[in-house]
Amino acid sequence: MKTKDYLSFFIFVLIIASAIFLRFYNYNFQDFWWDELVTFLTVDPSLSLKETYLRAHSHTLGSNLVYDYAENANFYLYIYKFILGIFSYTPGVGRIITASFGLLVVLISIIIYKNFIGRNIIFFSILVAFNYYLVIQSQEFRYNIFFCFISLICIFFFFYFINEKIFINKKITKFFYFLTLFLTLWTNVFGFIIYFSQLLTLLLKNRNILLK
C-alpha cells in the first residue's frame, strides 16, 4: 500500500472507532422516556407472541388514553423481544441493542455508498458516523434506528437487483430484496415511501425490470 492509502485507511479506522464510541459511550445515561418504557414493557420475553401483539395494540394501561404502541407496524418488537430473551431483559441491554443497530447503520451506509454511489468514502463516512440524529437515535430504545437499518438492507439488495450484479446469485438476491422490503413495510408505515421511491426509480430508469 502507498503512503496515501495507509493514511486513508488510518483515518477510516479512526472514523469507525469514533462511531463506536459515540454510540456506546453513556448509552444508558438517561432514564427511559415514556415511549421507550412502553416499548420495553411490550417486548417482555416472558410474554407469548400473541400477548406481545395484544399489548402492542392495546389501550394505555391504567388510563383512558388510546395509544397504539406499535405505531402502525411492529416487526421491531419481535426482534427486540428475541434478543432480550437471549441475553437479559434489562434496560441496559435494551440500549445496547439499539446502539449496536446504530453502528450497523453506519457500516451498511458506507458499504452502499462505496459499491453503488461514490468514491469519496472518507467524507461520506464522517457524515454518517458523526450525524447527530443517528447518534441520538442509537441510544434510545425505540424503533427508529432499527427502521433505518432494515431500510438500508432493503436498499442494499435493491441496488444489487437493479444493477444485475452477482451478489450470491440472481434468484437469492431477488428473494432477499423482497424479504427485506416486506420487513421494512412491517417495521413502519413510512417504509411505503421507500417502496414507492423504488418503483419510481424503476419507472424512470429501467422499465423492463419493473415489468418483470
Backbone as ProteinMPNN parsed JSONL, in Angstrom:
{"seq_chain_A": "MKTKDYLSFFIFVLIIASAIFLRFYNYNFQDFWWDELVTFLTVDPSLSLKETYLRAHSHTLGSNLVYDYAENANFYLYIYKFILGIFSYTPGVGRIITASFGLLVVLISIIIYKNFIGRNIIFFSILVAFNYYLVIQSQEFRYNIFFCFISLICIFFFFYFINEKIFINKKITKFFYFLTLFLTLWTNVFGFIIYFSQLLTLLLKNRNILLK", "coords_chain_A": {"N_chain_A": [[0.834, -1.202, 0.0], [0.408, 2.279, -0.709], [1.697, 5.324, 0.766], [-0.339, 7.225, 0.903], [-2.564, 5.563, 0.803], [-2.277, 4.159, 3.212], [-2.633, 6.278, 4.986], [-5.288, 7.012, 4.417], [-6.593, 4.664, 5.161], [-6.005, 4.604, 7.897], [-7.332, 6.925, 8.769], [-9.925, 6.174, 8.146], [-10.315, 3.967, 9.883], [-10.14, 5.342, 12.281], [-12.421, 6.924, 12.116], [-14.462, 4.972, 12.195], [-13.951, 3.944, 14.743], [-14.598, 6.186, 16.207], [-17.31, 6.335, 15.643], [-18.204, 4.048, 16.962], [-17.561, 4.744, 19.613], [-19.163, 7.075, 20.026], [-21.729, 6.005, 19.944], [-21.856, 4.069, 21.945], [-20.829, 5.177, 24.24], [-21.896, 6.386, 27.315], [-24.414, 5.287, 26.791], [-26.519, 4.488, 28.347], [-27.138, 6.627, 29.905], [-29.291, 8.434, 30.288], [-32.569, 8.113, 31.762], [-35.283, 5.924, 30.724], [-37.483, 7.263, 28.292], [-41.059, 7.939, 28.074], [-42.237, 6.612, 25.789], [-40.19, 4.847, 25.208], [-40.222, 3.267, 27.491], [-42.732, 2.093, 27.22], [-42.29, 0.539, 24.929], [-40.307, -1.158, 25.982], [-41.736, -2.565, 27.964], [-43.524, -3.881, 26.342], [-41.999, -5.7, 24.896], [-41.355, -7.766, 26.558], [-39.758, -10.755, 27.199], [-40.948, -12.901, 28.461], [-43.562, -12.958, 27.724], [-45.995, -14.419, 25.554], [-46.09, -14.704, 21.925], [-48.586, -13.907, 21.015], [-49.541, -12.484, 23.228], [-47.7, -10.402, 23.25], [-48.377, -9.157, 20.848], [-51.018, -8.339, 21.424], [-50.544, -6.619, 23.554], [-49.091, -4.702, 22.247], [-50.988, -3.475, 20.734], [-52.937, -2.306, 22.338], [-54.969, -0.513, 24.751], [-53.608, 2.261, 26.574], [-52.187, 1.314, 29.562], [-53.872, 1.595, 32.664], [-55.129, 4.027, 32.206], [-57.386, 6.233, 30.406], [-56.555, 6.751, 27.909], [-55.967, 6.231, 24.44], [-53.551, 4.465, 22.797], [-51.462, 3.489, 20.294], [-49.099, 1.254, 20.579], [-47.399, 0.091, 18.726], [-47.282, 1.759, 16.573], [-48.427, 1.548, 13.926], [-47.03, -0.626, 12.805], [-45.043, -3.539, 13.685], [-42.723, -5.173, 13.603], [-40.142, -4.759, 14.625], [-40.523, -5.017, 17.357], [-40.585, -7.768, 17.867], [-38.046, -8.508, 17.164], [-36.485, -7.129, 19.081], [-37.555, -8.343, 21.36], [-36.733, -11.017, 20.97], [-33.898, -10.804, 21.07], [-33.491, -9.727, 23.642], [-34.465, -11.87, 25.082], [-32.469, -13.742, 24.677], [-30.197, -12.616, 25.872], [-30.437, -10.562, 28.334], [-33.207, -9.325, 30.082], [-33.171, -6.343, 30.562], [-33.015, -2.75, 31.007], [-30.508, -1.683, 30.286], [-29.389, -3.592, 28.507], [-31.288, -3.353, 26.525], [-30.738, -0.776, 25.527], [-28.175, -1.265, 24.568], [-28.762, -2.926, 22.435], [-30.02, -1.159, 20.589], [-27.903, 0.626, 20.21], [-26.085, -1.049, 18.966], [-27.422, -1.642, 16.56], [-27.33, 0.932, 15.604], [-24.602, 1.247, 15.043], [-24.359, -0.666, 13.013], [-25.901, 0.597, 11.085], [-24.203, 2.676, 10.296], [-22.115, 1.174, 9.119], [-23.396, -0.321, 7.026], [-24.355, 1.773, 5.507], [-21.985, 2.913, 4.556], [-21.017, 0.78, 3.034], [-23.004, 0.594, 1.019], [-22.697, 3.119, -0.172], [-20.016, 2.968, -1.106], [-20.125, 0.833, -2.937], [-22.103, 1.501, -4.824], [-22.56, 4.259, -5.178], [-20.56, 6.489, -4.781], [-17.107, 7.67, -4.563], [-15.805, 9.125, -2.636], [-15.151, 8.149, 0.082], [-14.183, 8.686, 2.653], [-15.111, 11.265, 3.375], [-17.877, 10.816, 3.232], [-18.141, 8.832, 5.192], [-17.527, 10.257, 7.491], [-19.717, 12.013, 7.586], [-21.822, 10.22, 8.134], [-21.005, 8.825, 10.448], [-20.756, 10.824, 12.393], [-23.217, 11.973, 12.462], [-25.64, 13.721, 14.143], [-28.352, 13.108, 14.699], [-28.503, 10.352, 14.098], [-26.77, 9.376, 16.039], [-28.089, 10.047, 18.457], [-30.529, 8.625, 18.151], [-29.522, 6.1, 18.225], [-29.162, 5.607, 20.832], [-31.548, 5.335, 22.097], [-34.336, 3.443, 23.09], [-36.17, 2.783, 20.865], [-38.043, 2.302, 17.795], [-36.81, 3.616, 15.72], [-33.995, 3.543, 14.898], [-33.679, 0.892, 14.233], [-35.499, 0.713, 12.151], [-34.22, 2.364, 10.309], [-31.981, 0.764, 9.839], [-33.068, -1.687, 8.732], [-34.247, -0.626, 6.483], [-32.038, 0.281, 5.036], [-30.78, -2.163, 4.495], [-32.68, -3.223, 2.77], [-32.454, -1.356, 0.668], [-29.838, -1.878, -0.076], [-29.994, -4.522, -1.2], [-31.777, -3.89, -3.205], [-30.281, -2.229, -4.91], [-28.368, -4.082, -5.83], [-30.104, -5.768, -7.154], [-31.287, -4.165, -9.249], [-29.027, -3.372, -10.633], [-28.168, -5.673, -11.614], [-26.022, -7.137, -10.667], [-23.905, -9.804, -9.548], [-24.435, -11.09, -6.505], [-25.006, -13.129, -4.437], [-26.511, -15.126, -5.864], [-28.65, -14.518, -8.67], [-31.374, -15.199, -8.161], [-31.435, -15.606, -5.384], [-30.627, -13.1, -4.482], [-32.799, -11.587, -5.377], [-34.816, -12.763, -3.841], [-34.024, -12.047, -1.199], [-34.205, -9.313, -1.464], [-37.006, -8.823, -1.801], [-37.852, -9.926, 0.608], [-36.606, -8.268, 2.581], [-37.78, -5.88, 1.841], [-40.451, -6.38, 2.49], [-40.144, -6.68, 5.289], [-39.307, -4.143, 5.929], [-41.614, -2.637, 5.362], [-43.22, -3.763, 7.283], [-42.078, -2.877, 9.587], [-42.424, -0.101, 9.843], [-44.855, 2.324, 8.84], [-43.852, 4.275, 7.174], [-42.169, 2.948, 5.564], [-43.377, 2.561, 3.144], [-42.786, 4.803, 1.702], [-40.174, 4.356, 0.868], [-40.64, 2.095, -0.664], [-42.345, 3.087, -2.769], [-40.638, 4.988, -3.845], [-38.675, 3.362, -4.902], [-40.15, 2.034, -6.866], [-40.69, 4.246, -8.503], [-38.114, 4.892, -9.285], [-37.46, 2.657, -10.879], [-39.401, 2.992, -12.83], [-38.532, 5.308, -14.108], [-35.897, 4.729, -14.776], [-35.455, 2.015, -15.493], [-37.618, 0.361, -17.017], [-38.012, -2.218, -17.856], [-37.207, -4.029, -15.843], [-39.102, -3.327, -13.954], [-41.473, -4.169, -15.206], [-41.018, -6.914, -15.332]], "CA_chain_A": [[0.0, 0.0, 0.0], [1.114, 3.537, -0.748], [1.559, 6.148, 1.969], [-1.672, 7.826, 0.857], [-3.526, 4.516, 1.146], [-2.141, 3.933, 4.638], [-3.243, 7.409, 5.676], [-6.742, 6.902, 4.247], [-7.032, 3.534, 5.977], [-5.915, 5.023, 9.3], [-8.428, 7.87, 9.005], [-11.181, 5.412, 8.11], [-10.393, 3.212, 11.146], [-10.402, 6.336, 13.317], [-13.829, 7.31, 11.978], [-15.271, 3.859, 12.698], [-13.759, 3.916, 16.193], [-15.374, 7.312, 16.731], [-18.719, 5.949, 15.543], [-18.451, 3.104, 18.064], [-17.501, 5.499, 20.873], [-20.307, 7.976, 20.14], [-22.973, 5.26, 20.126], [-21.856, 3.249, 23.155], [-20.444, 5.968, 25.412], [-23.06, 6.919, 28.028], [-25.625, 4.827, 26.1], [-27.588, 4.321, 29.329], [-27.002, 7.767, 30.818], [-30.629, 8.947, 30.595], [-33.634, 7.148, 32.011], [-36.169, 5.697, 29.579], [-38.621, 8.133, 28.053], [-42.332, 7.213, 28.165], [-42.429, 5.678, 24.676], [-39.195, 3.788, 25.363], [-40.714, 2.386, 28.54], [-43.83, 1.331, 26.63], [-41.656, -0.472, 24.078], [-39.622, -2.124, 26.842], [-42.749, -3.418, 28.593], [-44.176, -4.678, 25.308], [-41.111, -6.755, 24.378], [-41.038, -8.695, 27.644], [-39.563, -12.101, 26.625], [-41.794, -13.893, 29.12], [-44.867, -12.945, 27.08], [-46.129, -15.169, 24.308], [-46.173, -13.835, 20.756], [-49.931, -13.345, 20.99], [-49.614, -11.479, 24.289], [-46.932, -9.254, 22.778], [-49.19, -8.476, 19.836], [-52.148, -7.688, 22.087], [-50.034, -5.496, 24.334], [-48.637, -3.669, 21.299], [-52.15, -2.823, 20.122], [-53.96, -2.185, 23.368], [-55.095, 0.801, 25.368], [-52.571, 2.567, 27.544], [-52.565, 0.702, 30.833], [-54.129, 2.466, 33.795], [-55.672, 5.328, 31.817], [-58.413, 6.199, 29.376], [-55.941, 7.153, 26.65], [-55.758, 5.196, 23.427], [-52.2, 4.657, 22.263], [-51.004, 2.327, 19.542], [-47.673, 1.098, 20.899], [-46.608, -0.349, 17.58], [-47.238, 2.821, 15.577], [-48.819, 1.021, 12.618], [-46.331, -1.864, 12.462], [-44.407, -3.996, 14.926], [-41.697, -6.193, 13.43], [-39.012, -4.476, 15.51], [-40.837, -5.504, 18.703], [-40.234, -9.188, 17.969], [-36.581, -8.577, 17.127], [-36.011, -6.733, 20.413], [-38.009, -9.4, 22.281], [-35.88, -12.186, 20.755], [-32.534, -10.526, 21.548], [-33.553, -9.609, 25.098], [-34.655, -13.215, 25.602], [-31.181, -14.443, 24.621], [-29.237, -12.011, 26.8], [-31.026, -10.223, 29.627], [-34.31, -8.374, 29.963], [-32.846, -5.17, 31.368], [-32.936, -1.532, 30.192], [-29.159, -1.515, 29.744], [-29.262, -4.445, 27.324], [-32.13, -2.736, 25.501], [-29.995, 0.332, 24.914], [-27.066, -1.849, 23.802], [-29.348, -3.417, 21.185], [-30.193, -0.052, 19.644], [-26.574, 1.149, 19.888], [-25.491, -1.981, 18.006], [-28.058, -1.365, 15.272], [-26.812, 2.227, 15.163], [-23.297, 1.005, 14.432], [-24.61, -1.365, 11.75], [-26.376, 1.613, 10.133], [-23.01, 3.336, 9.768], [-21.366, 0.246, 8.267], [-24.132, -0.641, 5.802], [-24.392, 3.006, 4.718], [-20.688, 3.03, 3.888], [-20.959, -0.281, 2.024], [-23.866, 1.003, -0.091], [-22.058, 4.261, -0.847], [-18.803, 2.531, -1.803], [-20.425, -0.088, -4.035], [-23.092, 1.946, -5.803], [-22.826, 5.697, -5.286], [-19.436, 7.393, -4.994], [-15.757, 7.245, -4.195], [-15.278, 9.932, -1.532], [-15.606, 7.331, 1.196], [-13.81, 9.292, 3.925], [-16.049, 12.351, 3.651], [-19.191, 10.229, 3.496], [-18.075, 8.132, 6.476], [-17.594, 11.288, 8.542], [-21.095, 12.499, 7.648], [-22.695, 9.22, 8.752], [-20.525, 8.478, 11.787], [-20.936, 11.936, 13.33], [-24.556, 12.531, 12.331], [-26.188, 13.865, 15.496], [-29.624, 12.396, 14.808], [-28.226, 8.915, 14.152], [-26.161, 9.078, 17.34], [-29.128, 10.12, 19.484], [-31.48, 7.529, 17.97], [-28.827, 4.855, 18.555], [-29.12, 5.481, 22.283], [-32.909, 5.339, 22.613], [-34.943, 2.135, 22.838], [-37.329, 2.961, 20.003], [-37.942, 1.581, 16.527], [-36.238, 4.469, 14.669], [-32.701, 3.137, 14.348], [-33.884, -0.396, 13.574], [-36.155, 1.012, 10.876], [-33.158, 2.848, 9.427], [-31.151, -0.39, 9.49], [-33.751, -2.608, 7.824], [-34.444, 0.11, 5.234], [-30.764, 0.274, 4.315], [-30.591, -3.515, 3.98], [-33.57, -3.303, 1.608], [-31.852, -0.551, -0.393], [-28.648, -2.615, -0.492], [-30.402, -5.585, -2.129], [-32.415, -3.245, -4.35], [-29.216, -1.806, -5.827], [-27.839, -5.285, -6.486], [-31.161, -6.276, -8.015], [-31.478, -3.359, -10.462], [-27.769, -3.301, -11.373], [-27.947, -7.022, -12.115], [-24.727, -7.647, -10.233], [-23.986, -11.1, -8.884], [-24.094, -10.984, -5.085], [-24.934, -14.563, -4.142], [-26.916, -15.377, -7.246], [-29.746, -13.618, -9.007], [-32.619, -15.583, -7.506], [-31.318, -15.385, -3.948], [-30.634, -11.65, -4.312], [-34.181, -11.145, -5.546], [-35.561, -13.228, -2.675], [-33.692, -11.216, -0.046], [-34.731, -7.966, -1.699], [-38.435, -8.791, -1.484], [-37.997, -10.21, 2.032], [-36.267, -7.07, 3.352], [-38.803, -4.874, 1.535], [-41.6, -6.737, 3.321], [-39.818, -6.388, 6.683], [-39.29, -2.677, 6.049], [-43.009, -2.202, 5.434], [-43.773, -4.276, 8.529], [-41.48, -2.16, 10.708], [-43.049, 1.212, 9.981], [-45.665, 2.695, 7.682], [-43.045, 5.101, 6.287], [-41.495, 2.067, 4.618], [-44.018, 2.702, 1.838], [-42.065, 5.861, 0.979], [-39.049, 3.677, 0.224], [-41.209, 1.21, -1.688], [-42.802, 3.862, -3.924], [-39.48, 5.628, -4.464], [-38.027, 2.334, -5.708], [-40.988, 1.881, -8.059], [-40.474, 5.418, -9.349], [-36.772, 4.747, -9.861], [-37.542, 1.689, -11.968], [-40.228, 3.581, -13.89], [-37.756, 6.315, -14.82], [-34.575, 4.255, -15.182], [-35.407, 0.667, -16.076], [-38.99, -0.151, -17.006], [-38.009, -3.66, -18.114], [-37.183, -4.708, -14.546], [-40.395, -3.074, -13.328], [-42.47, -5.035, -15.846], [-40.738, -8.285, -14.914]], "C_chain_A": [[0.865, 1.247, 0.0], [0.859, 4.31, 0.54], [0.175, 6.771, 2.044], [-2.74, 6.81, 1.248], [-3.486, 4.202, 2.639], [-2.828, 5.033, 5.432], [-4.771, 7.344, 5.601], [-7.301, 5.785, 5.116], [-7.034, 3.904, 7.458], [-7.055, 5.976, 9.651], [-9.759, 7.14, 9.052], [-11.375, 4.621, 9.404], [-10.722, 4.156, 12.301], [-11.873, 6.784, 13.299], [-14.739, 6.225, 12.538], [-15.16, 3.75, 14.212], [-14.558, 5.036, 16.857], [-16.866, 7.0, 16.706], [-19.097, 4.995, 16.679], [-18.517, 3.855, 19.39], [-18.758, 6.35, 21.069], [-21.605, 7.233, 20.445], [-23.016, 4.476, 21.437], [-21.452, 4.024, 24.413], [-21.686, 6.608, 26.029], [-24.378, 6.488, 27.374], [-26.807, 4.711, 27.06], [-27.598, 5.454, 30.348], [-28.366, 8.302, 31.244], [-31.587, 7.806, 30.913], [-34.488, 6.995, 30.755], [-37.23, 6.796, 29.509], [-39.883, 7.276, 28.092], [-42.474, 6.19, 27.041], [-41.385, 4.572, 24.68], [-39.658, 2.764, 26.396], [-41.849, 1.507, 28.024], [-43.283, 0.209, 25.752], [-41.02, -1.563, 24.928], [-40.609, -3.079, 27.499], [-43.397, -4.359, 27.577], [-43.327, -5.866, 24.869], [-40.651, -7.711, 25.474], [-40.927, -10.121, 27.087], [-40.45, -13.17, 27.258], [-43.199, -13.952, 28.524], [-44.865, -13.847, 25.856], [-46.214, -14.195, 23.147], [-47.553, -13.168, 20.673], [-50.076, -12.244, 22.033], [-48.838, -10.223, 23.911], [-47.728, -8.453, 21.765], [-50.337, -7.705, 20.482], [-51.689, -6.483, 22.9], [-49.6, -4.353, 23.42], [-49.797, -2.898, 20.696], [-53.287, -2.682, 21.133], [-54.033, -0.761, 23.879], [-53.953, 1.008, 26.357], [-53.018, 2.092, 28.924], [-52.786, 1.762, 31.904], [-54.66, 3.843, 33.446], [-56.757, 5.125, 30.781], [-57.867, 6.578, 28.003], [-55.811, 5.967, 25.715], [-54.414, 5.456, 22.775], [-51.76, 3.394, 21.564], [-49.503, 2.18, 19.731], [-46.846, 0.862, 19.639], [-46.514, 0.687, 16.479], [-47.349, 2.264, 14.154], [-48.126, -0.286, 12.223], [-45.504, -2.294, 13.669], [-43.315, -5.051, 14.759], [-40.533, -5.999, 14.402], [-39.254, -4.985, 16.93], [-40.385, -6.947, 18.887], [-38.719, -9.392, 17.891], [-36.008, -8.223, 18.491], [-36.355, -7.807, 21.447], [-37.08, -10.619, 22.202], [-34.484, -11.966, 21.336], [-32.502, -10.41, 23.061], [-33.729, -10.976, 25.744], [-33.358, -14.007, 25.63], [-30.237, -13.93, 25.703], [-29.892, -11.735, 28.159], [-32.087, -9.154, 29.432], [-34.089, -7.213, 30.929], [-32.77, -3.945, 30.457], [-31.564, -1.327, 29.549], [-28.935, -2.329, 28.489], [-30.114, -3.896, 26.189], [-31.417, -1.613, 24.779], [-28.796, -0.188, 24.103], [-27.562, -2.372, 22.455], [-29.444, -2.285, 20.168], [-28.845, 0.568, 19.263], [-25.881, 0.259, 18.85], [-26.1, -1.794, 16.617], [-27.578, -0.019, 14.713], [-25.451, 2.107, 14.496], [-23.448, 0.299, 13.087], [-25.12, -0.409, 10.675], [-25.199, 2.33, 9.49], [-22.311, 2.43, 8.759], [-22.093, -0.044, 6.955], [-24.266, 0.585, 4.91], [-23.105, 3.173, 3.909], [-20.561, 1.994, 2.779], [-21.79, 0.089, 0.796], [-23.213, 2.125, -0.887], [-20.871, 3.81, -1.692], [-19.121, 1.688, -3.032], [-21.267, 0.52, -5.142], [-23.15, 3.447, -6.057], [-21.597, 6.527, -5.61], [-18.122, 6.836, -4.491], [-15.174, 8.025, -3.016], [-15.702, 9.314, -0.2], [-15.307, 7.966, 2.543], [-14.804, 10.38, 4.316], [-17.426, 11.806, 3.995], [-19.219, 9.54, 4.859], [-18.163, 9.105, 7.647], [-19.027, 11.776, 8.712], [-21.999, 11.522, 8.393], [-22.296, 8.955, 10.197], [-20.838, 9.556, 12.812], [-22.315, 12.592, 13.213], [-25.251, 12.539, 13.689], [-27.469, 13.058, 15.679], [-29.391, 10.889, 14.919], [-27.607, 8.513, 15.489], [-27.225, 9.042, 18.43], [-30.095, 8.943, 19.377], [-30.847, 6.181, 18.279], [-28.774, 4.616, 20.059], [-30.512, 5.537, 22.908], [-33.62, 4.056, 22.161], [-36.272, 2.305, 22.098], [-37.101, 2.167, 18.719], [-37.092, 2.322, 15.496], [-34.963, 3.913, 14.053], [-32.805, 1.759, 13.699], [-34.548, -0.205, 12.219], [-35.147, 1.523, 9.858], [-32.307, 1.683, 8.939], [-31.828, -1.286, 8.464], [-34.033, -1.942, 6.479], [-33.174, 0.1, 4.386], [-30.446, -1.11, 3.751], [-31.446, -3.713, 2.728], [-32.976, -2.55, 0.419], [-30.607, -1.239, -0.956], [-29.005, -3.691, -1.515], [-31.093, -5.008, -3.365], [-31.371, -2.815, -5.381], [-28.605, -3.0, -6.557], [-28.836, -5.828, -7.498], [-31.25, -5.495, -9.328], [-30.204, -3.233, -11.282], [-27.375, -4.646, -11.958], [-26.521, -7.519, -11.841], [-24.917, -8.973, -9.508], [-23.533, -10.917, -7.438], [-23.937, -12.392, -4.527], [-25.277, -15.281, -5.445], [-28.207, -14.595, -7.453], [-31.016, -13.946, -8.237], [-32.577, -15.303, -6.006], [-31.314, -13.892, -3.638], [-32.048, -11.098, -4.399], [-35.026, -11.546, -4.333], [-35.301, -12.332, -1.468], [-34.168, -9.776, -0.229], [-36.201, -7.891, -1.309], [-38.68, -9.071, 0.0], [-37.726, -8.951, 2.859], [-37.225, -5.919, 3.058], [-40.042, -5.125, 2.4], [-41.348, -6.379, 4.783], [-39.742, -4.884, 6.932], [-40.703, -2.132, 6.185], [-43.643, -2.626, 6.757], [-43.236, -3.513, 9.737], [-42.135, -0.809, 10.931], [-43.769, 1.583, 8.697], [-44.88, 3.563, 6.699], [-42.188, 4.264, 5.341], [-42.107, 2.158, 3.231], [-43.392, 3.833, 1.031], [-40.896, 5.259, 0.215], [-39.547, 2.801, -0.922], [-41.608, 1.995, -2.939], [-41.651, 4.602, -4.603], [-38.707, 4.636, -5.329], [-38.823, 2.064, -6.981], [-40.779, 3.038, -9.031], [-39.113, 5.361, -10.026], [-36.791, 3.792, -11.046], [-38.358, 2.232, -13.136], [-39.419, 4.544, -14.744], [-36.479, 5.743, -15.435], [-34.586, 2.913, -15.91], [-36.799, 0.039, -16.021], [-39.041, -1.653, -17.24], [-38.03, -4.449, -16.812], [-38.519, -4.538, -13.845], [-41.478, -3.989, -13.892], [-42.275, -6.503, -15.455], [-41.197, -8.537, -13.495]], "O_chain_A": [[1.924, 1.279, 0.627], [-0.059, 4.002, 1.3], [-0.421, 6.84, 3.119], [-3.704, 7.145, 1.937], [-4.527, 4.001, 3.263], [-3.514, 4.769, 6.42], [-5.46, 7.588, 6.59], [-8.354, 5.938, 5.735], [-7.963, 3.556, 8.187], [-7.672, 5.848, 10.708], [-10.616, 7.44, 9.883], [-12.472, 4.605, 9.961], [-11.494, 3.805, 13.194], [-12.48, 6.994, 14.349], [-15.681, 6.521, 13.273], [-16.153, 3.492, 14.893], [-15.123, 4.853, 17.936], [-17.598, 7.354, 17.63], [-20.165, 5.116, 17.278], [-19.421, 3.629, 20.194], [-19.349, 6.348, 22.149], [-22.482, 7.766, 21.125], [-24.095, 4.244, 21.982], [-21.708, 3.57, 25.528], [-22.44, 7.293, 25.339], [-25.352, 7.239, 27.398], [-27.96, 4.822, 26.645], [-28.008, 5.275, 31.495], [-28.58, 8.592, 32.421], [-31.446, 6.692, 30.409], [-34.429, 7.82, 29.844], [-37.796, 7.202, 30.524], [-39.807, 6.048, 28.136], [-42.795, 5.03, 27.298], [-41.658, 3.468, 24.207], [-39.509, 1.557, 26.204], [-41.922, 0.322, 28.349], [-43.75, -0.928, 25.82], [-41.17, -2.749, 24.638], [-40.345, -4.278, 27.583], [-43.77, -5.485, 27.907], [-43.86, -6.916, 24.511], [-39.642, -8.397, 25.308], [-41.906, -10.644, 26.556], [-40.679, -14.223, 26.662], [-43.944, -14.895, 28.79], [-43.835, -14.013, 25.202], [-46.391, -12.995, 23.354], [-47.661, -11.999, 20.302], [-50.663, -11.197, 21.76], [-49.265, -9.11, 24.214], [-47.755, -7.223, 21.814], [-50.596, -6.554, 20.128], [-52.361, -5.453, 22.93], [-49.727, -3.182, 23.776], [-49.612, -1.786, 20.2], [-54.452, -2.914, 20.811], [-53.242, 0.094, 23.479], [-53.405, 0.051, 26.905], [-54.106, 2.436, 29.386], [-52.001, 2.701, 32.041], [-54.648, 4.74, 34.288], [-57.017, 4.008, 30.335], [-58.627, 6.71, 27.044], [-55.575, 4.84, 26.149], [-54.168, 6.546, 22.259], [-51.694, 2.333, 22.184], [-48.723, 2.903, 19.112], [-45.733, 1.372, 19.508], [-45.739, 0.514, 15.539], [-46.482, 2.485, 13.308], [-48.635, -0.989, 11.351], [-45.287, -1.497, 14.582], [-43.016, -5.764, 15.717], [-40.002, -6.972, 14.939], [-38.308, -5.345, 17.63], [-39.861, -7.308, 19.942], [-38.178, -10.329, 18.479], [-35.142, -8.932, 19.004], [-35.536, -8.136, 22.305], [-36.691, -11.182, 23.226], [-33.949, -12.841, 22.015], [-31.591, -10.932, 23.704], [-33.204, -11.222, 26.831], [-33.162, -14.849, 26.507], [-29.56, -14.714, 26.369], [-29.891, -12.602, 29.034], [-31.878, -8.189, 28.696], [-34.735, -7.12, 31.973], [-32.493, -4.078, 29.265], [-31.465, -0.86, 28.414], [-28.363, -1.837, 27.517], [-29.719, -3.96, 25.024], [-31.486, -1.512, 23.555], [-28.448, 0.387, 23.072], [-26.858, -2.271, 21.45], [-29.007, -2.427, 19.026], [-28.661, 0.988, 18.121], [-25.18, 0.753, 17.968], [-25.383, -1.789, 15.616], [-27.439, 0.143, 13.501], [-25.177, 2.782, 13.504], [-22.747, 0.627, 12.13], [-24.813, -0.577, 9.495], [-25.194, 2.566, 8.282], [-21.955, 2.872, 7.666], [-21.479, -0.018, 5.889], [-24.289, 0.457, 3.686], [-23.139, 3.527, 2.73], [-20.052, 2.3, 1.701], [-21.337, -0.08, -0.337], [-23.177, 2.089, -2.117], [-20.732, 4.214, -2.847], [-18.455, 1.815, -4.059], [-21.159, 0.098, -6.293], [-23.731, 3.874, -7.055], [-21.587, 7.216, -6.63], [-18.035, 5.689, -4.054], [-14.152, 7.625, -2.458], [-16.503, 9.883, 0.541], [-16.085, 7.811, 3.484], [-15.282, 10.415, 5.45], [-18.069, 12.274, 4.935], [-20.201, 9.649, 5.594], [-18.792, 8.815, 8.665], [-19.504, 11.935, 9.835], [-22.844, 11.935, 9.188], [-23.155, 8.869, 11.074], [-21.149, 9.252, 13.963], [-22.551, 13.648, 13.799], [-25.428, 11.491, 14.309], [-27.648, 12.398, 16.703], [-30.017, 10.225, 15.745], [-27.89, 7.434, 16.009], [-27.261, 8.111, 19.235], [-30.445, 8.331, 20.386], [-31.557, 5.217, 18.567], [-28.382, 3.538, 20.504], [-30.645, 5.762, 24.111], [-33.516, 3.645, 21.005], [-37.343, 2.012, 22.629], [-36.105, 1.458, 18.575], [-36.688, 1.728, 14.497], [-34.851, 3.819, 12.831], [-32.106, 1.48, 12.725], [-34.202, -0.881, 11.251], [-35.208, 1.162, 8.683], [-31.952, 1.62, 7.762], [-31.233, -1.613, 7.438], [-34.058, -2.614, 5.449], [-33.231, -0.069, 3.168], [-29.901, -1.221, 2.653], [-30.992, -4.298, 1.745], [-32.993, -3.049, -0.706], [-30.352, -1.19, -2.159], [-28.389, -3.766, -2.578], [-31.0, -5.58, -4.451], [-31.559, -3.013, -6.582], [-28.355, -2.935, -7.76], [-28.453, -6.292, -8.572], [-31.284, -6.094, -10.403], [-30.268, -3.012, -12.491], [-26.394, -4.761, -12.692], [-25.909, -8.211, -12.655], [-25.971, -9.225, -8.924], [-22.365, -10.621, -7.186], [-22.827, -12.795, -4.179], [-24.437, -15.953, -6.043], [-28.78, -14.071, -6.498], [-31.667, -13.042, -7.713], [-33.553, -14.826, -5.426], [-31.917, -13.457, -2.657], [-32.447, -10.25, -3.601], [-35.849, -10.764, -3.858], [-36.238, -11.906, -0.792], [-34.495, -9.099, 0.746], [-36.6, -6.993, -0.567], [-39.609, -8.518, 0.588], [-38.518, -8.6, 3.734], [-37.461, -5.075, 3.921], [-40.609, -4.192, 2.969], [-42.23, -5.837, 5.449], [-40.074, -4.411, 8.019], [-40.964, -1.268, 7.022], [-44.504, -1.925, 7.288], [-43.867, -3.502, 10.793], [-42.375, -0.412, 12.071], [-43.348, 1.206, 7.603], [-45.203, 3.589, 5.511], [-41.557, 4.797, 4.429], [-41.437, 1.867, 2.241], [-43.459, 3.824, -0.198], [-40.653, 5.605, -0.941], [-38.958, 2.768, -2.003], [-41.246, 1.608, -4.051], [-41.688, 4.819, -5.814], [-38.15, 5.008, -6.361], [-38.242, 1.884, -8.051], [-40.702, 2.83, -10.242], [-38.971, 5.732, -11.192], [-36.21, 4.078, -12.093], [-38.044, 1.965, -14.295], [-39.594, 4.596, -15.961], [-36.026, 6.207, -16.481], [-33.809, 2.705, -16.84], [-37.117, -0.714, -15.101], [-40.017, -2.3, -16.86], [-38.774, -5.421, -16.681], [-39.022, -5.47, -13.216], [-42.301, -4.519, -13.146], [-43.244, -7.24, -15.27], [-41.037, -9.645, -12.983]]}, "name": "protein", "num_of_chains": 1, "seq": "MKTKDYLSFFIFVLIIASAIFLRFYNYNFQDFWWDELVTFLTVDPSLSLKETYLRAHSHTLGSNLVYDYAENANFYLYIYKFILGIFSYTPGVGRIITASFGLLVVLISIIIYKNFIGRNIIFFSILVAFNYYLVIQSQEFRYNIFFCFISLICIFFFFYFINEKIFINKKITKFFYFLTLFLTLWTNVFGFIIYFSQLLTLLLKNRNILLK"}
